[in-house]
Amino acid sequence: MDFNSGCRPLDILAISKDEKEFLVIELKKGRASDMVVGQIQRYVGHIKKKLAGDKNGKGHIVGLEDDKKLRDVW
């Protein structure tokens, strides 16, 4: 199923077995920069508003390379 974030499709949207929490996973081919934090926050906010209701939401970024700035922000 294709879940759209309002501007583009999500990479991965997972829902816990008890259906009380969801996880948005953003995949990056190279380095996951600190700009991705804002991107995934928008995705989580959009899914929470449109699909999740009272469920908790989290985001996870998976990248090929580490970025110190990202670790400092996240």
XYZ file of N, CA and C in Angstrom:
222
model
N 0.842 -1.171 0.000
C 0.000 0.000 0.000
C 0.891 1.239 0.000
N 0.517 2.229 -0.758
C 1.301 3.441 -0.895
C 0.714 4.533 0.002
N 1.461 4.920 1.045
C 1.023 6.010 1.919
C 1.715 7.273 1.483
N 0.945 8.283 1.145
C 1.504 9.539 0.681
C 1.593 10.505 1.849
N 2.684 11.243 1.896
C 2.917 12.187 2.987
C 2.366 13.573 2.683
N 1.654 13.722 1.609
C 1.151 15.024 1.208
C 1.965 15.594 0.066
N 3.235 15.200 -0.030
C 4.065 15.696 -1.132
C 4.775 14.571 -1.878
N 5.016 13.452 -1.234
C 5.636 12.299 -1.904
C 5.389 11.036 -1.089
N 5.544 9.875 -1.709
C 5.312 8.615 -0.985
C 6.348 8.397 0.124
N 5.924 7.767 1.197
C 6.831 7.412 2.284
C 7.662 6.212 1.862
N 8.884 6.118 2.407
C 9.706 4.945 2.120
C 9.112 3.723 2.820
N 8.944 3.804 4.136
C 8.367 2.690 4.895
C 7.488 3.249 6.015
N 6.301 2.690 6.152
C 5.424 3.013 7.273
C 5.098 1.706 7.985
N 5.491 1.605 9.256
C 5.244 0.399 10.044
C 4.284 0.724 11.183
N 3.498 -0.268 11.569
C 2.547 -0.121 12.669
C 2.796 -1.264 13.656
N 2.823 -0.946 14.947
C 3.079 -1.961 15.967
C 1.968 -3.011 15.975
N 2.275 -4.188 16.526
C 1.296 -5.276 16.574
C 0.025 -4.886 17.307
N 0.177 -4.084 18.368
C -1.009 -3.665 19.122
C -1.699 -2.450 18.482
N -1.139 -1.972 17.382
C -1.683 -0.860 16.589
C -1.803 0.437 17.386
N -0.922 0.623 18.370
C -0.933 1.839 19.170
C 0.179 2.811 18.787
N 1.081 2.375 17.918
C 2.221 3.207 17.558
C 2.602 2.945 16.107
N 3.042 4.000 15.436
C 3.524 3.827 14.082
C 4.933 4.381 13.954
N 5.647 3.909 12.953
C 7.023 4.297 12.710
C 7.190 4.626 11.234
N 7.680 5.832 10.963
C 8.007 6.242 9.604
C 9.510 6.060 9.443
N 9.921 5.302 8.431
C 11.341 5.053 8.178
C 11.712 5.719 6.861
N 12.718 6.587 6.922
C 13.213 7.284 5.737
C 14.559 6.693 5.352
N 14.675 6.228 4.120
C 15.899 5.611 3.623
C 16.670 6.612 2.768
N 17.982 6.708 3.013
C 18.842 7.596 2.239
C 19.974 6.784 1.625
N 20.241 7.015 0.327
C 21.295 6.275 -0.377
C 22.687 6.608 0.141
N 22.911 7.859 0.486
C 24.221 8.296 0.950
C 24.155 8.774 2.377
N 24.721 9.948 2.602
C 24.734 10.534 3.938
C 23.366 11.117 4.272
N 22.909 10.834 5.462
C 21.638 11.375 5.939
C 21.936 12.684 6.662
N 21.731 13.801 6.000
C 22.072 15.100 6.585
C 21.047 15.530 7.621
N 21.373 16.593 8.355
C 20.459 17.080 9.385
C 19.180 17.657 8.789
N 19.147 17.956 7.503
C 17.922 18.431 6.859
C 16.849 17.345 6.816
N 17.278 16.098 6.902
C 16.343 14.976 6.864
C 15.473 14.959 8.125
N 15.958 15.553 9.206
C 15.183 15.602 10.451
C 13.870 16.333 10.206
N 13.931 17.488 9.559
C 12.710 18.229 9.241
C 11.797 17.449 8.318
N 12.388 16.770 7.349
C 11.620 15.963 6.402
C 10.838 14.875 7.133
N 11.502 14.142 7.994
C 10.811 13.041 8.667
C 9.810 13.562 9.699
N 10.084 14.713 10.300
C 9.106 15.305 11.222
C 7.828 15.690 10.472
N 7.974 16.207 9.262
C 6.795 16.519 8.446
C 6.019 15.253 8.130
N 6.727 14.185 7.774
C 6.065 12.924 7.451
C 5.302 12.373 8.652
N 5.949 12.353 9.815
C 5.302 11.834 11.024
C 4.081 12.684 11.361
N 4.227 14.001 11.286
C 3.099 14.888 11.565
C 1.944 14.676 10.611
N 2.246 14.499 9.326
C 1.200 14.284 8.331
C 0.468 12.967 8.578
N 1.217 11.890 8.829
C 0.599 10.589 9.074
C -0.225 10.628 10.356
N 0.286 11.280 11.392
C -0.459 11.384 12.652
C -1.778 12.132 12.422
N -1.725 13.188 11.654
C -2.916 13.998 11.393
C -3.929 13.255 10.513
N -3.446 12.572 9.487
C -4.340 11.956 8.507
C -4.742 10.520 8.807
N -3.859 9.743 9.443
C -4.127 8.316 9.620
C -4.123 7.825 11.060
N -3.258 8.386 11.878
C -2.984 7.774 13.175
C -3.908 8.213 14.299
N -4.451 9.398 14.225
C -5.320 9.866 15.298
C -4.597 9.963 16.617
N -4.988 9.143 17.593
C -4.396 9.207 18.927
C -3.181 8.293 19.102
N -2.741 7.649 18.032
C -1.570 6.767 18.124
C -0.290 7.594 18.245
N 0.703 7.023 18.895
C 2.015 7.651 18.972
C 2.744 7.450 17.655
N 3.603 8.392 17.302
C 4.367 8.275 16.073
C 5.835 8.553 16.301
N 6.664 7.835 15.581
C 8.117 8.010 15.650
C 8.672 7.997 14.243
N 9.868 8.537 14.107
C 10.561 8.506 12.831
C 11.950 7.937 12.998
N 12.434 7.276 11.970
C 13.772 6.686 11.989
C 14.409 6.952 10.637
N 15.679 7.356 10.659
C 16.411 7.643 9.431
C 17.489 6.585 9.257
N 17.548 5.991 8.072
C 18.567 4.997 7.751
C 19.362 5.530 6.570
N 20.675 5.720 6.786
C 21.540 6.219 5.725
C 22.796 5.388 5.616
N 23.442 5.481 4.465
C 24.664 4.723 4.236
C 25.826 5.277 5.060
N 25.875 6.608 5.189
C 26.956 7.251 5.935
C 26.396 8.031 7.115
N 27.199 8.137 8.155
C 26.823 8.876 9.353
C 27.141 10.354 9.155
N 26.396 11.218 9.822
C 26.619 12.655 9.791
C 26.587 13.159 11.235
N 27.702 13.718 11.704
C 27.784 14.191 13.093
C 26.710 15.213 13.404
N 26.410 16.106 12.470
C 25.376 17.109 12.697
C 24.023 16.439 12.952
N 23.760 15.355 12.261
C 22.507 14.644 12.443
C 22.434 14.032 13.836
N 23.521 13.443 14.292
C 23.544 12.867 15.631
C 23.343 13.940 16.693
N 23.889 15.130 16.480
C 23.730 16.220 17.445
C 22.295 16.716 17.531
N 21.576 16.674 16.416
C 20.195 17.164 16.364
C 19.232 16.108 16.838
N 19.415 14.910 16.450
C 18.477 13.817 16.674
C 18.742 13.220 18.005
